[in-house]
DNA sequence: ACCTGAAGTTAGCCTCTCCTAACTTTTAAG
DNA sequence: CTTAAAAGTTAGGAGAGGCTAACTTCAGGT
């Protein structure tokens, strides 16, 4: 009864229905698996133009057959668009849910680092489990406590409460920086704890100031705090920087 | 290989195997359901002499048939003792796991209250979901941050790292306090948020000092901070106090 | 000692998410 | 333009954890 009334009210007020969809608490509660699928589709979509089921299967560590099955279910729920043998994409509602989960994840990563003394190679795994179970109240509480931060400890943007992705500075791959140029590390696009751990042992973390001193086919040579390091391509490819004129 | 070596080492050193069992990280990872069953058996066992499957079914909001099924599984895993048509009890390993989950729960409740401004009627539900997914590191971090507390916001004891239940003061049911006697509230044995919410609106919370001013069959009359209230039996029965000679 | 109702069990079924194996469609290389 | 490899689908099944309905066992009151 109240539900019907709400719809009538919405119609009278000419409000877009979509604002309802974007409020996660109004959506049917999804399983953790389903949230993971949506989140992964979103992340792949940021990198690739098109999302293949194979990629999805690799990232989620399941077999392609399982992905096909889940895509049918998510389509049924109106969260993805998909036809057999075609690529997948999120609907607006699906994307909203993905962003909500991503917001939880990244807020949690920052919270763990700032308030519970986690190092940046430990936060991902813990946030991966917590992101599905925290309430809106928990989300609001930590966001408030941290002053509504815009980026997590890896430099990844944290979706706002309205599920917008905040602007990031214009970034360059560190591998593309010219010799003798200065730069500030702004984003490290991996969650591999060995790599993160190694980077921080070299004093390389978000906001570190570096100078590129040379490049060869082994990797890229940089100076940080008076120290010289060779950053192999296998690691350098994850590091994104903001160019700086001086240092 | 290393595993075999560890066992050999244990044998040489004559260490009891059981110390391994008591370390949860060495136990096979249980499902959230299984953890909930163990926790509930433990809590029922604290109150009743014997744990019936019916009680368990009620507490877990599940049908008795499901409990029978799970008991078989937990027995298989060596976590409970049980024969058809007989009562259930935890084994030492089962109890250790129950205490570990309870420790997570109660530490989380206190953490939410102290650090994220949750009121005591909101903490239980959130902790109920988080308790299963936090790591040992998370547990250690919040325990450390709070100075290894012994009791949660409802006055329930928090099992120590070694899974011992800390001593609590000798408590009396508030309904058993004599007229004109003083007492301090030390434990409120319910998680019902309506009741908790109502109590805190009356300034009744852990460590509140009260005086019993009268009793009749509607309930018990008390004074708190110059205010007089009637506490109905339906609520008073959850409140446990420490007797105080003066106030 | 018996009977009845409560407590507990069993069998069979459901949904969820994953799997394998065999198949079909798409794509890209020659 | 053909064709083989890659990508995706289908069918059938596993196991976890619920359920209902029908059954068995137990325990208390007369």
JSON list of C-alpha atoms in Angstrom, two decimals, chain A residues 32 111-112 115-118 122 126 129-130 133-135 137-138 141-142 145, chain B residues 32 111-112 115-118 122 126 129-130 133-135 137-138 141-142 145:
[
{"chain": "A", "resi": 32, "resn": "UNK", "atom": "CA", "xyz": [28.51, -11.41, -1.57]},
{"chain": "A", "resi": 111, "resn": "UNK", "atom": "CA", "xyz": [40.49, 3.32, 7.72]},
{"chain": "A", "resi": 112, "resn": "UNK", "atom": "CA", "xyz": [42.58, 0.24, 8.37]},
{"chain": "A", "resi": 115, "resn": "UNK", "atom": "CA", "xyz": [43.28, 3.96, 12.46]},
{"chain": "A", "resi": 116, "resn": "UNK", "atom": "CA", "xyz": [44.41, 0.37, 12.93]},
{"chain": "A", "resi": 117, "resn": "UNK", "atom": "CA", "xyz": [48.03, 0.67, 11.79]},
{"chain": "A", "resi": 118, "resn": "UNK", "atom": "CA", "xyz": [47.76, -1.63, 8.82]},
{"chain": "A", "resi": 122, "resn": "UNK", "atom": "CA", "xyz": [47.69, -5.73, 4.28]},
{"chain": "A", "resi": 126, "resn": "UNK", "atom": "CA", "xyz": [40.88, -7.42, 5.01]},
{"chain": "A", "resi": 129, "resn": "UNK", "atom": "CA", "xyz": [35.94, -9.42, 3.41]},
{"chain": "A", "resi": 130, "resn": "UNK", "atom": "CA", "xyz": [34.60, -6.47, 5.38]},
{"chain": "A", "resi": 133, "resn": "UNK", "atom": "CA", "xyz": [29.09, -6.83, 5.74]},
{"chain": "A", "resi": 134, "resn": "UNK", "atom": "CA", "xyz": [29.42, -3.28, 7.01]},
{"chain": "A", "resi": 135, "resn": "UNK", "atom": "CA", "xyz": [26.22, -1.27, 7.36]},
{"chain": "A", "resi": 137, "resn": "UNK", "atom": "CA", "xyz": [26.00, 3.45, 9.43]},
{"chain": "A", "resi": 138, "resn": "UNK", "atom": "CA", "xyz": [29.49, 1.98, 9.62]},
{"chain": "A", "resi": 141, "resn": "UNK", "atom": "CA", "xyz": [30.91, 6.70, 10.63]},
{"chain": "A", "resi": 142, "resn": "UNK", "atom": "CA", "xyz": [34.33, 6.01, 9.16]},
{"chain": "A", "resi": 145, "resn": "UNK", "atom": "CA", "xyz": [35.83, 10.28, 11.08]},
{"chain": "B", "resi": 32, "resn": "UNK", "atom": "CA", "xyz": [29.76, -18.61, 9.42]},
{"chain": "B", "resi": 111, "resn": "UNK", "atom": "CA", "xyz": [35.03, -0.84, 19.59]},
{"chain": "B", "resi": 112, "resn": "UNK", "atom": "CA", "xyz": [31.91, 0.30, 17.76]},
{"chain": "B", "resi": 115, "resn": "UNK", "atom": "CA", "xyz": [35.45, 4.56, 18.44]},
{"chain": "B", "resi": 116, "resn": "UNK", "atom": "CA", "xyz": [32.56, 4.83, 16.00]},
{"chain": "B", "resi": 117, "resn": "UNK", "atom": "CA", "xyz": [29.95, 6.39, 18.27]},
{"chain": "B", "resi": 118, "resn": "UNK", "atom": "CA", "xyz": [27.48, 3.56, 18.17]},
{"chain": "B", "resi": 122, "resn": "UNK", "atom": "CA", "xyz": [23.11, -0.68, 17.70]},
{"chain": "B", "resi": 126, "resn": "UNK", "atom": "CA", "xyz": [26.77, -4.93, 13.43]},
{"chain": "B", "resi": 129, "resn": "UNK", "atom": "CA", "xyz": [28.09, -9.73, 10.95]},
{"chain": "B", "resi": 130, "resn": "UNK", "atom": "CA", "xyz": [31.64, -8.53, 11.48]},
{"chain": "B", "resi": 133, "resn": "UNK", "atom": "CA", "xyz": [35.16, -11.90, 8.88]},
{"chain": "B", "resi": 134, "resn": "UNK", "atom": "CA", "xyz": [37.74, -9.99, 10.88]},
{"chain": "B", "resi": 135, "resn": "UNK", "atom": "CA", "xyz": [41.28, -11.37, 10.92]},
{"chain": "B", "resi": 137, "resn": "UNK", "atom": "CA", "xyz": [45.29, -8.94, 13.09]},
{"chain": "B", "resi": 138, "resn": "UNK", "atom": "CA", "xyz": [42.11, -6.89, 13.27]},
{"chain": "B", "resi": 141, "resn": "UNK", "atom": "CA", "xyz": [44.63, -4.19, 16.70]},
{"chain": "B", "resi": 142, "resn": "UNK", "atom": "CA", "xyz": [41.36, -3.20, 18.34]},
{"chain": "B", "resi": 145, "resn": "UNK", "atom": "CA", "xyz": [43.89, 0.13, 20.95]}
]
